[in-house]
């Protein structure tokens, strides 16, 4: 699956958040989006998911030379961000069972093994509401990487992770990215400078600000 962004722009009321962003992102790319806090990185990711409409321009997903309609984009991507909510009334076991009723697990990974791969094997019957912020972030990142998809979108993936959690997250990229496209929004180099994964494209959202 390939992703094209053509002359993309987003405006809130009279203020342009960014304008004129264009890029071709072939399957397997590793894209990093940087920019000051509040500059529009999260806005860009939300547009790519189809959850937020653009003010101008186009976002085009193509698969086998056919353009995918927007109501099919969600089947091709996963998304992890600090502001996304988990279903806190579920235990981890229940959350995984629920999630994978709708999505396929990544080939070679059994759902039963995912708590161990998230470093949460002793927390499976605890409610998500009782998890720490770091534990919740590991669940979000685990779901993103362990779900079968063509595109992984991560917004500030190191949020709430301690040193061990950050090392675990970095290992996910080296082990599970594979031929999938990965787009990370971050200002922290420790979140995207990974020895096992070469960056294909670096986008500074500040380059697309209007005067």
PDB file of C-alpha atoms in Angstrom, residues 86-96 111-139:
ATOM      1  CA  UNK A  86      -8.346   2.484  26.063  1.00  0.00           C
ATOM      2  CA  UNK A  87     -11.479   0.739  27.338  1.00  0.00           C
ATOM      3  CA  UNK A  88     -10.594   0.931  31.004  1.00  0.00           C
ATOM      4  CA  UNK A  89     -13.416  -1.331  32.205  1.00  0.00           C
ATOM      5  CA  UNK A  90     -11.690  -4.276  30.501  1.00  0.00           C
ATOM      6  CA  UNK A  91      -8.855  -6.383  31.812  1.00  0.00           C
ATOM      7  CA  UNK A  92      -5.932  -6.786  29.420  1.00  0.00           C
ATOM      8  CA  UNK A  93      -7.186 -10.246  28.455  1.00  0.00           C
ATOM      9  CA  UNK A  94     -10.639  -8.858  27.689  1.00  0.00           C
ATOM     10  CA  UNK A  95      -9.196  -5.904  25.765  1.00  0.00           C
ATOM     11  CA  UNK A  96      -7.099  -8.145  23.547  1.00  0.00           C
ATOM     12  CA  UNK A 111      -2.854 -13.310  21.123  1.00  0.00           C
ATOM     13  CA  UNK A 112      -2.000 -15.363  24.217  1.00  0.00           C
ATOM     14  CA  UNK A 113       1.652 -14.286  23.895  1.00  0.00           C
ATOM     15  CA  UNK A 114       0.945 -10.566  23.646  1.00  0.00           C
ATOM     16  CA  UNK A 115       0.866  -9.778  27.401  1.00  0.00           C
ATOM     17  CA  UNK A 116       4.369 -11.225  27.707  1.00  0.00           C
ATOM     18  CA  UNK A 117       5.513  -9.263  24.659  1.00  0.00           C
ATOM     19  CA  UNK A 118       4.092  -6.105  26.285  1.00  0.00           C
ATOM     20  CA  UNK A 119       5.934  -6.913  29.547  1.00  0.00           C
ATOM     21  CA  UNK A 120       2.527  -7.283  31.225  1.00  0.00           C
ATOM     22  CA  UNK A 121       2.270 -11.050  31.675  1.00  0.00           C
ATOM     23  CA  UNK A 122       1.559 -10.670  35.405  1.00  0.00           C
ATOM     24  CA  UNK A 123      -1.093  -7.985  34.873  1.00  0.00           C
ATOM     25  CA  UNK A 124      -3.546  -9.736  32.572  1.00  0.00           C
ATOM     26  CA  UNK A 125      -6.491  -9.828  34.984  1.00  0.00           C
ATOM     27  CA  UNK A 126      -6.069  -6.294  36.305  1.00  0.00           C
ATOM     28  CA  UNK A 127      -8.458  -3.657  34.956  1.00  0.00           C
ATOM     29  CA  UNK A 128      -6.895  -1.206  32.508  1.00  0.00           C
ATOM     30  CA  UNK A 129      -8.168   1.608  34.767  1.00  0.00           C
ATOM     31  CA  UNK A 130      -5.708   0.357  37.407  1.00  0.00           C
ATOM     32  CA  UNK A 131      -2.734   0.434  35.052  1.00  0.00           C
ATOM     33  CA  UNK A 132      -0.080   3.130  35.344  1.00  0.00           C
ATOM     34  CA  UNK A 133       0.351   5.590  32.468  1.00  0.00           C
ATOM     35  CA  UNK A 134       3.428   3.677  31.308  1.00  0.00           C
ATOM     36  CA  UNK A 135       1.594   0.363  31.306  1.00  0.00           C
ATOM     37  CA  UNK A 136      -1.244   1.891  29.274  1.00  0.00           C
ATOM     38  CA  UNK A 137       1.285   3.221  26.772  1.00  0.00           C
ATOM     39  CA  UNK A 138       2.798  -0.241  26.380  1.00  0.00           C
ATOM     40  CA  UNK A 139      -0.684  -1.621  25.659  1.00  0.00           C
TER      41      UNK A 139
END
